[in-house]
Amino acid sequence: MSIFHPKGNWFRAPTGSERMWVGLALVWCLVMSITMPWWHFQGKQNAPSETYEVDPAAFMERVNQFVDAHQVDEVNGVPIVEPPPGGDAYLMGQMWRWYPVLKLKEGQTYRIHVSSVDLQHGLSILPLNMNVHVLPGYDYVMTVTPTTSGEFNIICNEFCGIGHHLMTGRIIVES
Amino acid sequence: MNTQTATTDEYRVCNTTGLNIFRKAEWFVKANAVLAVIFLLVGAVAALLLALTRWSNVMLLSDVWYYRMLTVHGVNMLVFWIIFLEMAILYFASTTLLNTRLFSKKLAYVSLVLMTIGAIATNYIMFAGQADVLLTSYPPLEAHPLFYLGIILFAVGALIVCFNFFATLYIAKKNKTYEGSMPLVTFGAATAAIIAVVALVHGAIALVPTFFWSMGWTEMMDPGVYRLFWWGLGHHSQQINVAAMVAVWYFIATMSTGAKPLNETVCRAAFILYILFINLAAAHHLLVDPGFSAEWKMWNTSYAMYLAVLASMIHGYTVPASMEVAMRRKGFNKGIFGWFARLPWKDPGFSAVALSAIIFGFIGGITGVTLGTEQINIMAHNTLRIPGHFHATVVGGTSLAFMGLCYYVVPLIFQKDFYLKGLARIQPWIFGGGIVIMSLGMSFAGTYGVPRRTYDSDFSGATLETGFDPVAHIMLGILGIGGILAFIGLLLFILLVVAAVFFGPSLKGKKMPTWQTPEAQKMTDDLISRGYEEEGKDYKHIKTPGTVVLVLIFLLSFAIYYFANWAALADLWHIR
Ligand code: HEM
Ligand SMILES: [Cu+2]
Ligand SMILES: [Cu+2]
C-alpha cells in the first residue's frame, strides 16, 4: 500500500513486464538523446548560438548605418533594405516594430543580427513559424538561408507592453 | 478496517483508514486547502475571460485587461493554487502517514501568514494595474515593488513549510513512530519538497535583485541571466508539480482500488531520478535564446532531462499496472481489458486521477519532450503550442489529480459529505474534457505560428499587416469552447467542495461513504487490510497485459509525434 510503510527489505530488481518497460523506455530516451546531436551535425535547422554583447544604442546605430547603405525602397514608410548576398543584415526589435524590412535572395546565406533596443521581444517569421527570442544587450546572429520565396510576415511573440499585438515586420524573398 | 473511534487530545483515529490524524497538522491541511481553492477561483474567472478573448471572433476583453488578466491567471494558478495545495499535501504526508505530530505549530502559523499576505499583496497590485508584467516579469519590464515582494513573501512561507516538513520527518524517524522505510506517498512528497527548496533558491536569485531594482536601489539584472534563474524557479516548480501529482496518483490508486506498488525499488528510484536530473532541464525554456552554446543547450535538455522523462515513463507504467494487479486479484480477469472496464469509474477521485494520468502522459508529456528538443523548439517557442502543452501537464495533469485528491480530503480530513454526488461523478470528465479540447485548439493554432500572450492574433492596425490562415481561427474557436467547458467543470468543482466543506452533512465518527457499490468497496477494503507482506507474495504470478498494451500504444504515439515534428522541421529555411 502506497500509504503504509513497506516492511522488511523491499529492495529488489524489476521483473517481468515491468523490467521490459523500464528497458524499452530507457532505449527510447537514448534514441531521443542521440537524435538531437545527430541533427546538429546533419540537419539544416539548428538553433543559432552565435552571440555578442552589444549596447542597445550602438546596435541602433549599426541598424541605421545598414539602412543608409542598402535601402532600395519603402513600404508604408518602412525602408526596404537589401543586404549583399552572403553578407550581414540587421533586424531591430523596438516597441513596437521590427525594423527594417529585409529583402533577401532565395538560396543565399545571410548573417542576420537581431537584437532589441528596449524590452524582450519574440521574433516569429510567418507562415514558416520560425521563432527566436530577442534580448536587449545581446546581438544574436542567425545564419539563415531562405529556401522559399515570397513575402514573409514577422510578428512579435513575447509580451512587450501594451502595443505588443501591433509589432510586425516583413522579409521579402526573391527567387 | 479500523472502525473504533479512539481519540486523544493530540490525534483522532480515521474511521476509514485507521490512520492517526494529528489535530494540529489537520488544521493546516484544511487551511491550506481552503486558501488554494480561493485562489483557484480567482484564477478561474481570469481563465474564462482569457479564453473568450483569444477566441478571435469574440475578443471579449480590452487589450489592457487581457494582459492584466493573463498576469492574474498565471500567478494565481501556477503559484498560489498549486503551491497552497502542495503545502496541504506536505502536512498530510508527513504527519498522518508517518504517525507523528507536526514539528512546529508556530512555524506553521508563520508560514501560513506569510504566504497569505504575499498572495493578497500580489493580487492587490495586479488588480490595481501596476504589475502588467505577466507571470514571468521579464526585465526590463518593471512592476510595482509590491508585486515582487508579495511573491518573495509567499516563497519564504513555502520554504518554511518545507523546513517544517523535513523536521517532521526527522522527529518521526527519531521517535520511531514507524518501522522501516517511509510510505511511498511520503517519499513522493519528500521528493517534491526537496525540489521545492532548489526551485525557491533559484527564484530568490532572480526575484530579490529584481525587487531591489524596482525600489531603485540597484541596477537592473541582465535579462538573459534573469531568464536563466527565473526558469530555475519556473521549471523546477513544474517538477514539484509532477512529483506531487505522482504521489497523489499512488495515493488514490491505493484508496480507490486497493493497489499496491509492484516494486518499491522501481517507484522510489524513479522519484530519485526526478531529484537528480531536474536541475539541468531549465534549459528547455532557453533553447532559442542568445548567449548559450549549442553544446550547453543539448547537454542540458537531453542527457540529463531524458532521465527525468524516463522516470515519468516508469510511473506511467507502475501506477496503472498496480491497479491492474489489484483488479485481477479481485477476480476481474476477463481478457486484456476486463479489469479496466471494472475500475471504479464512478468514483470522481479515481476518474480524476485516471484522466490526469492519461492527459498528462498522452498530451502533456509527449508534446513537452518534443517541443523541448533543441531544434524543434524553433517551431514552437512562444507560440500557442506552449500553453497547449502545459495546460495538459499542470492543468489536465496536476490540477485534475489535485481535484481528485479533494474528493478524498473533504470526507477524510474535513469529515464532511458531498451533496449532488451525481454531479461530482461527472465533474472530472467535464473539466478534463474541456482542458483536452482547449489544449488541442491551442496546439494546432500554435502550429500555424499563432503567438501566445498576444491580445489580437491578427495584429490588426499594425503598420505592416499580417494575419493567419482561417483554419488557425477555427482552432482559436475550439480553444474558446474548450475553455468554457473547462471553466464550467472547474466552477462545479469549487461549488461542490465549498458546499460540502461549509454546509455538508458531518461525517464525524463515521466511515467515509463509498463512491462505489458496497460490494466493490468491500473487495478494496479486503485487499488493503491484507496488508503489505501477504500482498507482495503472489503478485509475481499475476501478469499485467492490459497495462503493457497501454504503454506500448503510448510509446508508439510518442514516436510518431516526435518524428513528425522532425519532418516538419526539415521544411523550414536553413538556420544555424
Ligand atoms: C478553466 C481552466 C483554464 C482555462 C480555461 C485556461 C485558459 C488559459 C488561457 C486562454 C491562457 C492564455 C494563453 C495566451 O493567450 O497566451 C492561459 C494561460 C496560462 N494558464 Fe491557464 N487556463 C485554465 C487553468 C489553468 C490552471 C489550473 C493553471 C495552472 C495550474 C493554468 C496556468 C496557466 C499559465 C501559467 C498560463 C500562461 C500565462 C502567461 O503566459 O504568462 N491555467 N490559460
Ligand atoms: Cu516585442
Ligand atoms: Cu511583443
Tab-separated table of C-alpha atoms in Angstrom, chain B residues 89-255:
chain	number	residue	atom	x	y	z
B	89	ILE	CA	-0.159	17.578	0.926
B	90	LEU	CA	3.136	18.065	2.774
B	91	TYR	CA	1.363	18.443	6.128
B	92	PHE	CA	-0.733	15.344	5.490
B	93	ALA	CA	2.033	13.142	4.088
B	94	SER	CA	4.441	13.918	6.903
B	95	THR	CA	2.165	13.648	9.940
B	96	THR	CA	-0.634	11.199	9.211
B	97	LEU	CA	1.288	8.785	7.047
B	98	LEU	CA	4.241	8.699	9.434
B	99	ASN	CA	2.049	8.639	12.511
B	100	THR	CA	3.761	11.622	14.075
B	101	ARG	CA	2.942	15.059	15.404
B	102	LEU	CA	3.928	18.181	13.489
B	103	PHE	CA	7.387	19.529	14.272
B	104	SER	CA	6.304	23.090	14.988
B	105	LYS	CA	2.887	24.656	15.089
B	106	LYS	CA	4.405	28.135	15.441
B	107	LEU	CA	6.394	27.793	12.234
B	108	ALA	CA	3.289	26.524	10.516
B	109	TYR	CA	1.398	29.653	11.550
B	110	VAL	CA	4.223	31.939	10.492
B	111	SER	CA	4.420	30.321	7.077
B	112	LEU	CA	0.673	30.445	6.596
B	113	VAL	CA	0.543	34.147	7.452
B	114	LEU	CA	3.480	34.983	5.174
B	115	MET	CA	2.005	33.069	2.272
B	116	THR	CA	-1.419	34.598	2.709
B	117	ILE	CA	-0.099	38.159	2.974
B	118	GLY	CA	2.132	37.573	-0.028
B	119	ALA	CA	-0.701	36.226	-2.143
B	120	ILE	CA	-3.050	39.057	-1.192
B	121	ALA	CA	-0.425	41.755	-1.764
B	122	THR	CA	0.452	40.406	-5.198
B	123	ASN	CA	-3.198	40.158	-6.171
B	124	TYR	CA	-3.882	43.667	-4.945
B	125	ILE	CA	-1.136	45.190	-7.031
B	126	MET	CA	-2.056	43.173	-10.114
B	127	PHE	CA	-5.683	44.262	-9.968
B	128	ALA	CA	-4.583	47.831	-9.264
B	129	GLY	CA	-2.979	47.712	-12.705
B	130	GLN	CA	0.560	48.318	-11.519
B	131	ALA	CA	2.008	44.950	-12.399
B	132	ASP	CA	1.083	44.191	-16.005
B	133	VAL	CA	4.269	42.193	-16.473
B	134	LEU	CA	2.856	38.654	-16.730
B	135	LEU	CA	3.884	35.785	-14.544
B	136	THR	CA	7.480	35.791	-15.733
B	137	SER	CA	8.072	39.556	-15.185
B	138	TYR	CA	10.991	39.594	-17.620
B	139	PRO	CA	13.096	42.729	-17.150
B	140	PRO	CA	13.303	45.399	-18.494
B	141	LEU	CA	9.525	45.159	-17.929
B	142	GLU	CA	9.058	46.593	-14.472
B	143	ALA	CA	6.273	46.112	-11.944
B	144	HIS	CA	5.468	47.888	-8.703
B	145	PRO	CA	7.840	46.568	-5.964
B	146	LEU	CA	4.888	45.058	-4.115
B	147	PHE	CA	4.474	42.520	-6.918
B	148	TYR	CA	7.936	41.046	-6.352
B	149	LEU	CA	7.709	41.465	-2.593
B	150	GLY	CA	4.416	39.581	-2.431
B	151	ILE	CA	5.840	36.659	-4.375
B	152	ILE	CA	9.010	36.669	-2.261
B	153	LEU	CA	6.971	36.584	0.974
B	154	PHE	CA	4.893	33.755	-0.410
B	155	ALA	CA	8.051	31.863	-1.355
B	156	VAL	CA	9.646	32.370	2.048
B	157	GLY	CA	6.480	30.992	3.623
B	158	ALA	CA	6.601	27.956	1.351
B	159	LEU	CA	10.250	27.423	2.231
B	160	ILE	CA	9.337	27.400	5.922
B	161	VAL	CA	6.672	24.765	5.272
B	162	CYS	CA	9.311	22.623	3.554
B	163	PHE	CA	11.583	23.058	6.545
B	164	ASN	CA	8.757	22.087	8.902
B	165	PHE	CA	8.127	19.050	6.700
B	166	PHE	CA	11.739	17.869	6.840
B	167	ALA	CA	11.872	18.475	10.592
B	168	THR	CA	8.702	16.403	10.971
B	169	LEU	CA	10.282	13.556	9.008
B	170	TYR	CA	13.250	13.843	11.314
B	171	ILE	CA	11.296	13.639	14.577
B	172	ALA	CA	9.254	10.748	13.211
B	173	LYS	CA	12.439	8.846	12.489
B	174	LYS	CA	13.943	9.793	15.835
B	175	ASN	CA	10.841	8.845	17.811
B	176	LYS	CA	10.458	5.663	15.781
B	177	THR	CA	6.812	6.362	15.027
B	178	TYR	CA	7.061	3.953	12.114
B	179	GLU	CA	9.231	0.976	11.241
B	180	GLY	CA	11.435	0.612	8.227
B	181	SER	CA	11.015	2.951	5.288
B	182	MET	CA	8.522	5.757	4.894
B	183	PRO	CA	5.437	5.086	2.732
B	184	LEU	CA	5.778	5.715	-0.979
B	185	VAL	CA	3.381	8.675	-0.918
B	186	THR	CA	5.524	10.373	1.718
B	187	PHE	CA	8.600	9.558	-0.338
B	188	GLY	CA	6.999	11.295	-3.330
B	189	ALA	CA	6.071	14.285	-1.192
B	190	ALA	CA	9.650	14.453	0.097
B	191	THR	CA	10.863	14.457	-3.493
B	192	ALA	CA	8.589	17.414	-4.201
B	193	ALA	CA	9.823	19.235	-1.107
B	194	ILE	CA	13.491	18.754	-1.978
B	195	ILE	CA	12.954	20.077	-5.476
B	196	ALA	CA	10.951	22.943	-3.990
B	197	VAL	CA	13.943	24.090	-1.982
B	198	VAL	CA	16.130	24.123	-5.094
B	199	ALA	CA	13.412	25.969	-7.008
B	200	LEU	CA	12.963	28.598	-4.341
B	201	VAL	CA	16.694	29.291	-4.171
B	202	HIS	CA	16.729	29.969	-7.900
B	203	GLY	CA	13.643	32.120	-7.511
B	204	ALA	CA	15.348	34.188	-4.843
B	205	ILE	CA	18.348	34.760	-7.110
B	206	ALA	CA	16.051	36.085	-9.844
B	207	LEU	CA	13.453	37.968	-7.833
B	208	VAL	CA	15.288	39.518	-4.884
B	209	PRO	CA	17.654	41.621	-7.058
B	210	THR	CA	14.689	42.485	-9.276
B	211	PHE	CA	12.794	43.700	-6.231
B	212	PHE	CA	15.812	45.857	-5.244
B	213	TRP	CA	15.941	47.232	-8.773
B	214	SER	CA	12.233	48.113	-8.704
B	215	MET	CA	12.920	50.002	-5.467
B	216	GLY	CA	15.636	51.933	-7.272
B	217	TRP	CA	18.398	50.542	-5.067
B	218	THR	CA	20.381	48.617	-7.652
B	219	GLU	CA	20.939	48.270	-11.374
B	220	MET	CA	18.691	46.048	-13.458
B	221	MET	CA	19.664	42.405	-13.645
B	222	ASP	CA	20.831	41.244	-17.071
B	223	PRO	CA	17.707	39.985	-18.922
B	224	GLY	CA	19.439	36.806	-20.105
B	225	VAL	CA	20.745	35.947	-16.647
B	226	TYR	CA	17.326	36.703	-15.205
B	227	ARG	CA	15.750	34.225	-17.600
B	228	LEU	CA	18.254	31.555	-16.640
B	229	PHE	CA	17.440	31.876	-12.952
B	230	TRP	CA	13.746	32.579	-13.329
B	231	TRP	CA	13.416	29.326	-15.224
B	232	GLY	CA	15.397	27.647	-12.483
B	233	LEU	CA	12.336	28.540	-10.441
B	234	GLY	CA	9.750	28.067	-13.189
B	235	HIS	CA	10.978	24.745	-14.459
B	236	HIS	CA	11.721	23.195	-11.082
B	237	SER	CA	8.266	24.191	-9.922
B	238	GLN	CA	6.863	22.036	-12.676
B	239	GLN	CA	8.873	19.148	-11.385
B	240	ILE	CA	7.445	19.753	-7.924
B	241	ASN	CA	4.029	19.586	-9.525
B	242	VAL	CA	4.870	16.353	-11.290
B	243	ALA	CA	6.277	14.700	-8.181
B	244	ALA	CA	3.305	15.792	-6.084
B	245	MET	CA	0.914	14.648	-8.803
B	246	VAL	CA	2.517	11.206	-9.000
B	247	ALA	CA	2.339	10.910	-5.204
B	248	VAL	CA	-1.390	11.657	-5.492
B	249	TRP	CA	-1.723	9.030	-8.236
B	250	TYR	CA	-0.257	6.412	-5.890
B	251	PHE	CA	-2.412	7.602	-3.003
B	252	ILE	CA	-5.689	7.454	-4.901
B	253	ALA	CA	-4.735	4.181	-6.594
B	254	THR	CA	-4.489	2.614	-3.161
B	255	MET	CA	-7.563	4.262	-1.703
